[in-house]
XYZ file of N, CA and C in Angstrom:
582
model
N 147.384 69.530 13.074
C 148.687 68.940 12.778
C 148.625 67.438 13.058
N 149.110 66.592 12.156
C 149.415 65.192 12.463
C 150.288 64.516 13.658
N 150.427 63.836 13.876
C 150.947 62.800 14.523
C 152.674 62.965 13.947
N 153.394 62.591 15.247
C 154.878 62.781 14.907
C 155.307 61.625 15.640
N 156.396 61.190 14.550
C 157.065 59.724 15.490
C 158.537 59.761 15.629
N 158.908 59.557 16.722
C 160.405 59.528 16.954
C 160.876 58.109 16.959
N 162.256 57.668 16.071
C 162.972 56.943 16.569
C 163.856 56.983 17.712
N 164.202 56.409 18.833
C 165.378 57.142 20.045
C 165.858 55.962 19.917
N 166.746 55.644 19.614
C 168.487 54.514 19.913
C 168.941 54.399 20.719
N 169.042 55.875 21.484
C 169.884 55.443 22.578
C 169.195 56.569 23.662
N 170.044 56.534 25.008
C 169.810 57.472 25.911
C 169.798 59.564 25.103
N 170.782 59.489 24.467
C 171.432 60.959 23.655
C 170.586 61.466 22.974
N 169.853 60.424 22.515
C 168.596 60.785 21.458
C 167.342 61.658 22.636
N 167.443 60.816 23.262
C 166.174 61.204 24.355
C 166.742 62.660 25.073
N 167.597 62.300 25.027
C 168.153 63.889 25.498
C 167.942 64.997 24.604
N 168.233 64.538 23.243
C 168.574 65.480 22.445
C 166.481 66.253 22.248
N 165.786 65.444 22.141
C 163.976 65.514 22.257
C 163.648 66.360 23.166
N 164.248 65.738 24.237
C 163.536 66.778 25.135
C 164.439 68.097 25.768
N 165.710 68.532 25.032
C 165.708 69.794 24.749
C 165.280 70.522 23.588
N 164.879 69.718 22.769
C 164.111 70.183 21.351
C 162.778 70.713 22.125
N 162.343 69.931 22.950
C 161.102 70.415 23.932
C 161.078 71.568 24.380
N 162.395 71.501 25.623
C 162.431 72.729 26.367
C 162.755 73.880 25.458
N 163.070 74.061 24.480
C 163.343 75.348 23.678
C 162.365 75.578 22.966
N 161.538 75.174 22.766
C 160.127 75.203 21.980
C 159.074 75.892 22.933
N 158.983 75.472 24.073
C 158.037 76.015 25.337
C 158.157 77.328 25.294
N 157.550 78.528 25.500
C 157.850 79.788 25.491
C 157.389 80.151 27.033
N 155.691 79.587 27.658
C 155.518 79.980 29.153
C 154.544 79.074 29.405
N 154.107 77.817 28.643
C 153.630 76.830 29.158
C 153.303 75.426 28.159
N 152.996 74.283 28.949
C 152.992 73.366 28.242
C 152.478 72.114 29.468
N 151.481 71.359 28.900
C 150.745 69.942 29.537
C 151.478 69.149 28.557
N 152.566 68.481 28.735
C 153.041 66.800 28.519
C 152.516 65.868 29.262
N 151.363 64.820 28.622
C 151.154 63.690 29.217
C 152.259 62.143 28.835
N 152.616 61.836 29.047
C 153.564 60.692 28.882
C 152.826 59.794 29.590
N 152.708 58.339 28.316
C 152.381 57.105 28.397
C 153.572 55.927 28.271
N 153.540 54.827 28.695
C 154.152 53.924 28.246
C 154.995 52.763 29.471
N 155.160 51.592 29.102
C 155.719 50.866 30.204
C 156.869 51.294 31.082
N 156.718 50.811 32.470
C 157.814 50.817 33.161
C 159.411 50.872 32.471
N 160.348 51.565 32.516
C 161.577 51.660 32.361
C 161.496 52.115 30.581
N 160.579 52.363 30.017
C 160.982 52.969 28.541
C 161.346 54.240 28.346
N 161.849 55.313 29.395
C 162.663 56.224 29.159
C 161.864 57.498 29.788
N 160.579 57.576 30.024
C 159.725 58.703 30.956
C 160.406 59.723 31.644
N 161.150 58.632 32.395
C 161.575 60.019 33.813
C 162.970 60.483 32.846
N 163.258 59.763 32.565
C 165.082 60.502 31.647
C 164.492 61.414 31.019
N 163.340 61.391 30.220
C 163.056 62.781 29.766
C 162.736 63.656 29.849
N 162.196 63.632 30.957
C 161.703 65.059 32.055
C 162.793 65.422 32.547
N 163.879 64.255 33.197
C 165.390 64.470 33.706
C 166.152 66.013 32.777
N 165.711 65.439 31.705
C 166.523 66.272 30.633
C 165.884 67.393 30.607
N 164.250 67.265 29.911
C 163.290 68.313 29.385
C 164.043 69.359 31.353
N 163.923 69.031 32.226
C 164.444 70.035 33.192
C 165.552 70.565 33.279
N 166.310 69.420 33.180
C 168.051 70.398 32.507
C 167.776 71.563 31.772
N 166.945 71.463 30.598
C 167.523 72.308 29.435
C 166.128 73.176 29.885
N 165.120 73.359 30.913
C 164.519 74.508 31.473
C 165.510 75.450 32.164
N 167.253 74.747 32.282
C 168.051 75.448 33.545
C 167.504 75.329 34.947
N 166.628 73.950 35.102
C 165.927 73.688 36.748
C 167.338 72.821 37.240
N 167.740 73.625 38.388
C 168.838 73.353 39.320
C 169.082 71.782 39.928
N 167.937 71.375 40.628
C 167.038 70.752 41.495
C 167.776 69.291 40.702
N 167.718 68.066 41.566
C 167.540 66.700 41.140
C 166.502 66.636 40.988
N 166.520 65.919 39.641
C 164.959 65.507 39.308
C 164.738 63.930 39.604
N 163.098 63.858 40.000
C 162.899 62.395 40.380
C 161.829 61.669 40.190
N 161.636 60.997 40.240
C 160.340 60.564 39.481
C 159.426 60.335 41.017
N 158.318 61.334 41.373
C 158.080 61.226 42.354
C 156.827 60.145 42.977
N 157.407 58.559 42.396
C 156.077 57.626 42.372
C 155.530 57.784 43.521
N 155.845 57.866 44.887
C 154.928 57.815 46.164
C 154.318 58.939 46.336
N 155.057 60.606 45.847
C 153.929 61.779 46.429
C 153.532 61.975 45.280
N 153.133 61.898 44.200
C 152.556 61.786 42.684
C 153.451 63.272 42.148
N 153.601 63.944 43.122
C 154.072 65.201 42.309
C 154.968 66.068 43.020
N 156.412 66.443 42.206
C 157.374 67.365 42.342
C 157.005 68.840 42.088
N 157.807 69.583 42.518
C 157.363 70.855 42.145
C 158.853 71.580 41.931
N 159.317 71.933 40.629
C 160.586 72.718 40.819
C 160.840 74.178 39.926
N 160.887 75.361 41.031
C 161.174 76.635 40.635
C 162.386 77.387 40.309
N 162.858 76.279 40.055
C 164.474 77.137 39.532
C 164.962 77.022 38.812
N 164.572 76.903 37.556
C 164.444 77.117 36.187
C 164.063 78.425 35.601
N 163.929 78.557 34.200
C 163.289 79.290 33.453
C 162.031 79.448 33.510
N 161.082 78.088 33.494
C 160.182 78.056 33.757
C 159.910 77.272 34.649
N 158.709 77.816 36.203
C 158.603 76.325 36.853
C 158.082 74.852 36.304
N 158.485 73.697 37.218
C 158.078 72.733 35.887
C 157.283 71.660 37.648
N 156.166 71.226 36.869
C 155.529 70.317 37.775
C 155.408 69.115 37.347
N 155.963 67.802 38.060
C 156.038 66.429 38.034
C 155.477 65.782 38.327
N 154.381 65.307 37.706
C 153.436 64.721 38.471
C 153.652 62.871 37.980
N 153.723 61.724 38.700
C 153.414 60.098 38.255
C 153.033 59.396 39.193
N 151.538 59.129 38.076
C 150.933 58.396 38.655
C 150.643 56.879 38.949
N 151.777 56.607 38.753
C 151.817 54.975 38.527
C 151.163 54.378 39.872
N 151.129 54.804 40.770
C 150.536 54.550 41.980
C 148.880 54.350 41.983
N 148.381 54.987 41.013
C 146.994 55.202 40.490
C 146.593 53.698 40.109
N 147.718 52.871 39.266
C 147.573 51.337 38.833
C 146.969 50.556 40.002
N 147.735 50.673 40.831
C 147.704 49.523 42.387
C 146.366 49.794 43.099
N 145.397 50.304 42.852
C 144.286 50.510 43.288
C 143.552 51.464 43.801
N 144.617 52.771 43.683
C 143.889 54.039 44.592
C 142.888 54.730 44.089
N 143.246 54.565 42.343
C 141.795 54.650 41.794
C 141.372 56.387 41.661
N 140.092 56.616 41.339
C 139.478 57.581 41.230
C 139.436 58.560 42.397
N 139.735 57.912 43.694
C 139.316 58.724 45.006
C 140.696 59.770 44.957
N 141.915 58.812 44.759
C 142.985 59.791 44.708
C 143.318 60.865 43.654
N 142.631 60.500 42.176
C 142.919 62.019 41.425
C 141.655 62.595 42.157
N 140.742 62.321 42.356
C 139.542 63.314 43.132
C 139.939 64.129 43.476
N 141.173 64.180 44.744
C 141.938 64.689 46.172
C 142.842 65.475 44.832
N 143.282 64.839 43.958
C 144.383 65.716 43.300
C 142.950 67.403 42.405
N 141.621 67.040 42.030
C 141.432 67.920 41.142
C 141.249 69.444 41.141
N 141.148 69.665 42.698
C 141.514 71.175 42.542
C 142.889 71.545 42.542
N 143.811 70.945 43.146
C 145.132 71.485 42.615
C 146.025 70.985 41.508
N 145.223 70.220 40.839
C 145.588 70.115 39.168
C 144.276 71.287 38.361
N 143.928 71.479 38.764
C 143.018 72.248 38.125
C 143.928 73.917 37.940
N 144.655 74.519 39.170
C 145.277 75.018 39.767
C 146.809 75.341 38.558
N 147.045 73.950 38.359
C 148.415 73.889 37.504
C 148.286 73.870 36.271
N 147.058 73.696 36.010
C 146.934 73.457 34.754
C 146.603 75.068 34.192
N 145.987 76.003 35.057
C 146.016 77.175 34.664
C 147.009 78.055 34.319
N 148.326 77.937 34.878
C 148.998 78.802 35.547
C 150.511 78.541 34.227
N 151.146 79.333 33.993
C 152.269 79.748 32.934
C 153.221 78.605 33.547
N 153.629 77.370 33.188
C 154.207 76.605 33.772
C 154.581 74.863 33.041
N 155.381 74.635 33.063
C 155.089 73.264 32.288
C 155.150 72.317 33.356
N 153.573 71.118 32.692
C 153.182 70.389 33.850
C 153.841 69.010 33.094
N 154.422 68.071 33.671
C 154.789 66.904 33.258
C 154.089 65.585 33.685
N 153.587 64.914 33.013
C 152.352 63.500 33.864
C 153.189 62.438 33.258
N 153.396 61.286 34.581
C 153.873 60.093 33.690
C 152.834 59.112 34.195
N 152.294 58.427 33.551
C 151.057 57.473 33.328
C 150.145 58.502 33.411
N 149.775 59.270 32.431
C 148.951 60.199 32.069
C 148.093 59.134 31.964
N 147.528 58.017 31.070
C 146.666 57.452 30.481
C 145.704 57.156 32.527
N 146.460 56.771 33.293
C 145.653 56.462 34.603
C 144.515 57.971 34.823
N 144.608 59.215 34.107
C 144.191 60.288 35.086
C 143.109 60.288 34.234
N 142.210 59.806 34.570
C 140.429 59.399 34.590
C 139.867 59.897 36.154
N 138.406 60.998 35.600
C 137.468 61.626 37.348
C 137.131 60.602 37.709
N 136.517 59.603 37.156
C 136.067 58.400 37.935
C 136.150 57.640 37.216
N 135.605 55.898 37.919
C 135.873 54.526 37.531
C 134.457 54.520 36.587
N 133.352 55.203 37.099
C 132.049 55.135 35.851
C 132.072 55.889 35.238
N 132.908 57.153 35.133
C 132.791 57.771 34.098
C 134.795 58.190 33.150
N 134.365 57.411 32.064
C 136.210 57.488 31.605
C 136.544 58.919 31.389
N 135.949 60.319 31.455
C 136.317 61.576 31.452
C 137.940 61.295 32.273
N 139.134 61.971 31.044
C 139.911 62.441 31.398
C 140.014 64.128 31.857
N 140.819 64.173 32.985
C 141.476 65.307 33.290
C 141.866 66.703 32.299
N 142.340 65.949 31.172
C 142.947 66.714 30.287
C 141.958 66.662 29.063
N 141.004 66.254 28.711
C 139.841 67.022 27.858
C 139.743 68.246 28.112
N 139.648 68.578 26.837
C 139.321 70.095 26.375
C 140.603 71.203 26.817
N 141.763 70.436 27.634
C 143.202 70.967 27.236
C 143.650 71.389 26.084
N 144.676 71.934 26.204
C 145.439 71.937 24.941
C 147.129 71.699 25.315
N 147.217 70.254 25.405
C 148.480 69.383 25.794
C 148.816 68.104 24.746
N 150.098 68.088 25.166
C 150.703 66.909 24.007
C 150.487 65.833 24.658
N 150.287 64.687 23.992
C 150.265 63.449 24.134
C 151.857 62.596 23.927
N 152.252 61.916 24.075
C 153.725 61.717 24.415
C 153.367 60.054 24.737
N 153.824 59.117 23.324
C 153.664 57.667 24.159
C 154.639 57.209 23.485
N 155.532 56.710 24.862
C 156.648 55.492 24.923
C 156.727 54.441 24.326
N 156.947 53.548 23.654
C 157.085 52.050 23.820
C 158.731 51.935 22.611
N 158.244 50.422 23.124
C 160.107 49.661 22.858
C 159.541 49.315 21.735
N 160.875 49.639 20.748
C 160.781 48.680 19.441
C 161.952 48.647 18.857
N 162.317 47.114 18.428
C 163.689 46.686 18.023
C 163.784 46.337 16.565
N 162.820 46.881 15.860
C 163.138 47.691 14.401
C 164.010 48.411 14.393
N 165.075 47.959 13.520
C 166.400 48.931 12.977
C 166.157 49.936 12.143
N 164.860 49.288 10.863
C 164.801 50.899 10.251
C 163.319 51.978 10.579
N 163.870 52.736 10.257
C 162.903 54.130 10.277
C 161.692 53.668 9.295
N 160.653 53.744 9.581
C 159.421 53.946 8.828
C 159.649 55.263 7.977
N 158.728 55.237 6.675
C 158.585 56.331 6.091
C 157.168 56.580 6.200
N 157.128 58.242 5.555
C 155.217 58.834 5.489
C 154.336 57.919 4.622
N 155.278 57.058 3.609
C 154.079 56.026 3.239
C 153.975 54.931 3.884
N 154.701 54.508 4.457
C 154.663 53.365 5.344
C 153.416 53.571 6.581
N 153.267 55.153 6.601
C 152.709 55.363 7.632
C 152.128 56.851 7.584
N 150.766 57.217 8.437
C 150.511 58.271 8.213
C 150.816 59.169 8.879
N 152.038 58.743 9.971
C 152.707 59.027 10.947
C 154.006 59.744 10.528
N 154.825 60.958 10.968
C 155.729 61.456 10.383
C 156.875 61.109 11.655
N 157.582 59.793 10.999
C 158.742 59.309 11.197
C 159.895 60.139 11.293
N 160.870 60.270 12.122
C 162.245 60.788 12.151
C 163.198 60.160 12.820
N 164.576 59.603 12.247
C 165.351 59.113 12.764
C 166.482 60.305 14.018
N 166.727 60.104 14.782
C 167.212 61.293 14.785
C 168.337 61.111 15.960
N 169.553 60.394 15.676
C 170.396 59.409 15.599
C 171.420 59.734 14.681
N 172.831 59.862 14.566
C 173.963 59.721 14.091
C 174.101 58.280 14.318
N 174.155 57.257 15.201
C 175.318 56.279 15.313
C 174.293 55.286 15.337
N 175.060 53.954 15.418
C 174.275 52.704 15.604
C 173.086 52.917 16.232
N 171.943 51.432 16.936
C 171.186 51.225 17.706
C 171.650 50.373 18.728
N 171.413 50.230 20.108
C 171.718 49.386 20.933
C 170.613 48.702 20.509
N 170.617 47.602 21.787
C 169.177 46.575 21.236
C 168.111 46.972 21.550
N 167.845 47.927 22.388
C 166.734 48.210 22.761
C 166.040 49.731 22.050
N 165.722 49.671 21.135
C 165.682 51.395 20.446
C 164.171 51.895 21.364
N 163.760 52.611 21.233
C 162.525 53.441 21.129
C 161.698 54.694 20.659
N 160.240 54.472 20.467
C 159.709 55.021 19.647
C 158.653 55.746 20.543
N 158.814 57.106 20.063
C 157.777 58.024 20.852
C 157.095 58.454 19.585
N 155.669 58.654 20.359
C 154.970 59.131 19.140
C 154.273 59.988 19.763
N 154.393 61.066 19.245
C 153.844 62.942 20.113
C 152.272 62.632 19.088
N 151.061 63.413 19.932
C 149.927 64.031 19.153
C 149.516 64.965 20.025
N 149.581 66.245 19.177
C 149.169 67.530 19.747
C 147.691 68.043 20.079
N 147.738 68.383 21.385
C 145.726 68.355 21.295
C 145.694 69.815 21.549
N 145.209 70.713 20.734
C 145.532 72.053 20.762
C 145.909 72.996 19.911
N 146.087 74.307 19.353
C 147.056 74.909 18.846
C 148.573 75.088 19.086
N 148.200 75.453 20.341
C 149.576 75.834 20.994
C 150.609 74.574 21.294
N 150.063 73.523 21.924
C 150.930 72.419 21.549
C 151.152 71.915 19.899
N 150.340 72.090 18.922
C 150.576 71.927 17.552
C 151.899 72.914 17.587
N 151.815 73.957 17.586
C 153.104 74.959 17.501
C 154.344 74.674 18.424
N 154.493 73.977 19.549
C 155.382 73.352 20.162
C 155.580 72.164 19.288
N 154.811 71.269 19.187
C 155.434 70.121 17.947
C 156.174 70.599 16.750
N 155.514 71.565 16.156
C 155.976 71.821 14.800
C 157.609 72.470 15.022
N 158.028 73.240 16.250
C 159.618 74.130 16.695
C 159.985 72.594 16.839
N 159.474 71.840 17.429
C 160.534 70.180 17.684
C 160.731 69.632 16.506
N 159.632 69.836 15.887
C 159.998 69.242 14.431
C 161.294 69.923 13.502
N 161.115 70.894 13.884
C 162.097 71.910 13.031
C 163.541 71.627 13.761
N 163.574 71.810 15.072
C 165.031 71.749 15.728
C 165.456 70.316 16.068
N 165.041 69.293 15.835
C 165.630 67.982 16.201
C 166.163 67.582 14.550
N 167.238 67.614 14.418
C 168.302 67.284 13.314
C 167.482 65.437 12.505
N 167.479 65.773 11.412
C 167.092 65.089 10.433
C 168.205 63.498 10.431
């Protein structure tokens, strides 16, 4: 399956995605989420956990890299690593790889924000999530008003928005590494309104 691109306008939009998410999940799912500080990450896990029915405040847990919450539908694990930037480097996912190894097995949706940091080591760029089968999920700002089309791009664009744009819109662009995340993209594709 190709590459999928979201327009988000506003906060509602991002909401509206990542319950398109949570209803798509059936008993598991690896979301890695990329992208700068403040482009919408934790609001969407905020949400993607609402609409699991997880009770719990959700938080973006930058100092212990990872939340853990069971009171949902499905448990959902929070992991961000932005802390990984400032220098801790390879030694600290080291310490994380048997109990990501652990989560990554288990019927559960795992959530990563600065996925792109989770590299085994500094000499060797092996990610974590090779040979997964998890979505890719990257953030960034863009203050383009209109929607790209499939010729514009080989990317499948969706506005998915009723009302204006504030100034700050954003654009997620999902790529599925897997079957089973291909089949979670394709239910989002179907349930997020045209």
């Amino acid at each position: 399956m190709k590459d999928a691109t979201f327009l988000l306008r506003d906060v509602s939009a991002t909401e509206r995605l990542a319950r398109a998410f949570a209803q798509s999940i059936r008993e598991r799912a690896v979301l890695a989420l990329n992208g700068p500080l403040g482009v919408g990450k934790t609001k969407f896990v905020q949400e993607l956990a609402s609409a699991l029915d997880i009770d719990d405040l959700v938080s973006s847990p930058t100092f212990t890299m990872l939340n853990e919450y069971h009171s949902g539908r499905l448990p959902l694990f929070h992991l961000d690593l932005y802390r990984l930037s400032e220098g801790f480097g390879a030694g600290a996912v080291s310490m994380l790889d048997l109990e990501l190894s652990e989560i990554f097995e288990n019927p559960h949706v795992v959530v990563i924000e600065w996925a792109e940091l989770l590299v085994r080591s500094e000499q060797e760029e092996a990610n974590f999530l090779a040979g997964l089968d998890y979505l890719q999920i990257d953030f960034t700002y863009d203050a383009r008003d209109e929607v790209l089309t499939d010729n514009q791009s080989s990317s499948l664009y969706k506005d998915i928005l009723e009302d204006d744009a504030p100034a700050a819109p954003r654009r997620v662009r999902i790529h599925p590494f897997g079957l089973q995340s291909g089949a979670i993209l394709q239910e989002v594709l179907t349930a997020v309104p045209e």
